[in-house]
Amino acid sequence: MSELPLLYQSRVVMSTCFALGGDSTPQAIIFGALIREHPFFASFLIYHPSVWNIRTWDKKWTKNGHSPRGTFDTCLKKEDLKEGQLKEEESHWRYSYRCQLENALKAKIGFVIQLVEVDKDHPECHMLGDGQFIELELASKVGIKIFQVFQPVDVDGWDENYSMDDVENLIDAIKEWLSKDCVDKSIARVGHFRDNNIELQSNISRIPAILEKIQS
């Protein structure tokens, strides 16, 4: 078997907060532009799930009414949409996302970058979007490395835009992970986070309970 092109040897799967229509938040757009500008990511294939027309069978696509496994057997789409070349715009969101995670895991270098923004309703907290909780659990099930990058805040607690400094801090964390042969698969946190909320994310086993709370 011939070796994969360099571009496909390094993969990043993004996890960002976005609306039902697939529109990324301003912070996600800013961060996406920043990493595309940085030469470190020039050889990476970067997957942004909100680029596609994200669809699922139920209207509340970010709610976890059933286990978010995203596997071939649990996805209810027709089999021809799950075989051969992945049909992004027609496949179930969770199935498509899990396929991207598995492809990244098989790559020479592969990991998830999950943006954690300041909660607009509770600005004292950092909070994942509803769909991001599901993406976090899917990534955990696949066993891929996750780098969470927290939206910066100033000394007075006001949220700020992501900047190239945040990208550089992320790259430092990635390089440290690479220097240790990518063995550590625990969640790496980049930036300053609000302690009162991050405990919700610190234990993967508690995510189903969080999802149930979101639905109520």
Coordinates of C-alpha atoms in Angstrom, one line a residue:
M1 CA 0.0 0.0 0.0
S2 CA 1.4 3.4 -1.0
E3 CA 2.0 5.9 1.7
L4 CA -0.7 8.6 2.2
P5 CA 0.0 12.1 1.0
L6 CA 1.6 14.3 3.7
L7 CA -1.6 16.3 4.1
Y8 CA -3.6 13.2 5.1
Q9 CA -1.0 12.0 7.6
S10 CA -1.9 14.9 10.0
R11 CA -5.5 15.5 10.9
V12 CA -7.4 17.8 13.2
V13 CA -11.1 17.5 14.1
M14 CA -12.6 20.7 15.4
S15 CA -15.3 20.9 18.0
T16 CA -16.9 24.3 18.1
C17 CA -20.1 25.9 19.3
F18 CA -22.6 26.4 16.5
A19 CA -26.3 27.0 16.0
L20 CA -28.9 24.6 14.6
G21 CA -28.3 26.0 11.1
G22 CA -24.6 25.1 11.3
D23 CA -23.4 28.7 11.7
S24 CA -20.3 29.0 13.8
T25 CA -20.0 31.5 16.6
P26 CA -17.8 34.6 16.0
Q27 CA -15.1 33.1 18.3
A28 CA -15.1 29.9 16.3
I29 CA -14.7 31.8 13.1
I30 CA -11.8 33.9 14.5
F31 CA -10.0 30.9 15.9
G32 CA -10.4 29.0 12.6
A33 CA -8.9 31.8 10.7
L34 CA -6.0 32.1 13.1
I35 CA -5.0 28.4 12.9
R36 CA -5.2 28.5 9.1
E37 CA -2.8 31.4 9.1
H38 CA -0.2 29.6 11.3
P39 CA 2.5 27.6 9.4
F40 CA 2.3 24.9 12.1
F41 CA -1.0 23.8 10.7
A42 CA -0.1 24.1 7.1
S43 CA 0.2 20.3 6.6
F44 CA -2.9 19.4 8.6
L45 CA -6.2 18.4 7.2
I46 CA -8.6 20.3 9.4
Y47 CA -12.2 19.1 9.7
H48 CA -14.8 21.7 10.7
P49 CA -18.2 19.9 11.2
S50 CA -20.2 23.2 11.0
V51 CA -19.0 23.6 7.4
W52 CA -21.6 21.0 6.3
N53 CA -25.3 21.1 6.4
I54 CA -25.7 19.3 9.7
R55 CA -28.8 17.2 9.8
T56 CA -30.2 14.4 11.9
W57 CA -33.5 12.6 12.2
D58 CA -34.8 14.6 15.1
K59 CA -35.2 18.3 15.2
K60 CA -33.3 18.6 18.5
W61 CA -30.2 17.3 16.9
T62 CA -27.9 18.3 19.9
K63 CA -30.0 16.6 22.5
N64 CA -29.0 13.2 23.7
G65 CA -32.2 11.2 23.6
H66 CA -30.2 8.1 22.9
S67 CA -26.6 7.1 23.3
P68 CA -24.4 9.3 21.0
R69 CA -22.3 6.4 19.7
G70 CA -22.3 7.4 16.0
T71 CA -21.4 3.9 14.9
F72 CA -22.4 2.1 11.7
D73 CA -25.0 0.0 13.5
T74 CA -26.6 2.7 15.6
C75 CA -26.9 5.2 12.7
L76 CA -30.3 5.0 11.1
K77 CA -29.3 6.3 7.7
K78 CA -29.4 4.0 4.7
E79 CA -26.4 1.7 4.4
D80 CA -25.3 3.2 1.1
L81 CA -24.7 6.5 2.9
K82 CA -22.4 4.8 5.3
E83 CA -20.2 2.8 2.8
G84 CA -17.4 3.9 0.6
Q85 CA -16.7 7.6 0.3
L86 CA -18.3 9.4 3.3
K87 CA -21.3 11.5 2.0
E88 CA -20.9 14.3 4.5
E89 CA -24.0 16.3 3.5
E90 CA -26.3 13.3 3.7
S91 CA -24.9 11.3 6.6
H92 CA -26.1 11.5 10.1
W93 CA -24.1 14.2 12.0
R94 CA -22.9 11.9 14.8
Y95 CA -21.9 9.1 12.4
S96 CA -20.1 11.6 10.2
Y97 CA -18.3 13.1 13.1
R98 CA -17.2 9.7 14.5
C99 CA -15.9 8.7 11.1
Q100 CA -13.7 11.9 11.1
L101 CA -12.5 11.1 14.6
E102 CA -11.6 7.5 13.6
N103 CA -9.7 8.8 10.5
A104 CA -7.8 11.2 12.7
L105 CA -6.9 8.5 15.1
K106 CA -5.5 6.4 12.2
A107 CA -3.4 9.3 10.9
K108 CA 0.3 9.7 11.8
I109 CA -0.8 12.7 13.9
G110 CA -4.4 13.2 14.9
F111 CA -6.3 15.0 17.6
V112 CA -9.3 17.1 18.5
I113 CA -9.3 20.9 19.2
Q114 CA -12.3 21.8 21.2
L115 CA -13.0 25.5 21.8
V116 CA -14.6 26.3 25.1
E117 CA -16.3 29.7 25.1
V118 CA -17.5 32.0 27.8
D119 CA -21.2 31.3 28.5
K120 CA -23.1 34.3 27.2
D121 CA -26.0 33.6 29.7
H122 CA -23.6 33.0 32.6
P123 CA -20.5 35.1 31.8
E124 CA -18.8 33.9 35.0
C125 CA -18.5 30.4 33.4
H126 CA -16.9 28.7 30.5
M127 CA -19.4 26.3 28.9
L128 CA -19.5 23.8 26.0
G129 CA -22.4 24.0 23.5
D130 CA -24.9 21.2 23.6
G131 CA -23.5 19.5 20.6
Q132 CA -20.0 19.8 22.0
F133 CA -20.9 17.6 24.9
I134 CA -21.8 14.9 22.5
E135 CA -18.6 15.4 20.4
L136 CA -16.6 15.2 23.6
E137 CA -18.2 11.8 24.5
L138 CA -17.7 10.5 20.9
A139 CA -14.0 11.5 21.0
S140 CA -13.7 9.8 24.4
K141 CA -15.2 6.6 23.0
V142 CA -12.9 6.6 20.0
G143 CA -9.9 7.3 22.3
I144 CA -8.4 10.3 20.6
K145 CA -6.4 13.1 22.2
I146 CA -8.4 16.3 23.0
F147 CA -7.0 19.8 23.4
Q148 CA -9.6 22.2 25.0
V149 CA -8.8 25.8 24.3
F150 CA -10.5 28.3 26.6
Q151 CA -11.7 31.7 25.4
P152 CA -9.5 34.3 27.1
V153 CA -10.8 36.7 29.7
D154 CA -9.2 39.9 30.9
V155 CA -8.1 40.8 34.4
D156 CA -11.6 42.1 35.2
G157 CA -13.3 39.0 34.0
W158 CA -14.5 40.3 30.6
D159 CA -14.3 37.9 27.8
E160 CA -11.9 38.6 24.9
N161 CA -11.5 37.4 21.4
Y162 CA -9.2 34.5 20.6
S163 CA -5.8 35.7 19.4
M164 CA -2.6 34.3 18.0
D165 CA -1.3 34.0 21.6
D166 CA -3.9 31.4 22.2
V167 CA -2.9 29.5 19.1
E168 CA 0.8 29.6 20.2
N169 CA -0.1 28.3 23.6
L170 CA -2.1 25.5 21.9
I171 CA 0.9 24.7 19.6
D172 CA 3.2 24.5 22.7
A173 CA 0.8 22.0 24.3
I174 CA 0.7 19.9 21.1
K175 CA 4.5 19.9 20.7
E176 CA 4.9 18.8 24.3
W177 CA 2.4 15.9 23.6
L178 CA 4.3 15.0 20.4
S179 CA 7.6 15.0 22.2
K180 CA 6.2 12.3 24.6
D181 CA 5.2 10.0 21.7
C182 CA 1.5 11.0 21.9
V183 CA 1.0 8.5 24.7
D184 CA -1.1 10.7 27.0
K185 CA -4.8 10.6 25.9
S186 CA -6.2 12.7 28.8
I187 CA -7.8 16.0 28.0
A188 CA -5.3 18.9 27.8
R189 CA -6.6 22.3 28.8
V190 CA -5.1 25.4 27.2
G191 CA -5.7 28.8 28.7
H192 CA -7.4 29.9 31.9
F193 CA -10.8 28.4 32.8
R194 CA -13.4 29.1 35.3
D195 CA -13.1 26.5 38.0
N196 CA -16.8 26.4 39.0
N197 CA -17.8 25.1 35.6
I198 CA -14.9 23.1 34.3
E199 CA -15.6 20.3 36.9
L200 CA -18.6 19.5 34.7
Q201 CA -16.2 18.5 31.9
S202 CA -13.5 16.9 33.9
N203 CA -15.1 13.5 34.2
I204 CA -16.3 11.9 30.9
S205 CA -18.5 9.5 32.8
R206 CA -20.7 12.4 34.1
I207 CA -21.5 13.7 30.6
P208 CA -24.8 11.7 30.2
A209 CA -26.1 13.3 33.4
I210 CA -25.1 16.8 32.0
L211 CA -26.9 16.1 28.8
E212 CA -30.0 15.0 30.6
K213 CA -29.9 18.3 32.6
I214 CA -29.6 20.2 29.3
Q215 CA -32.8 18.6 28.0
S216 CA -34.9 19.3 31.0

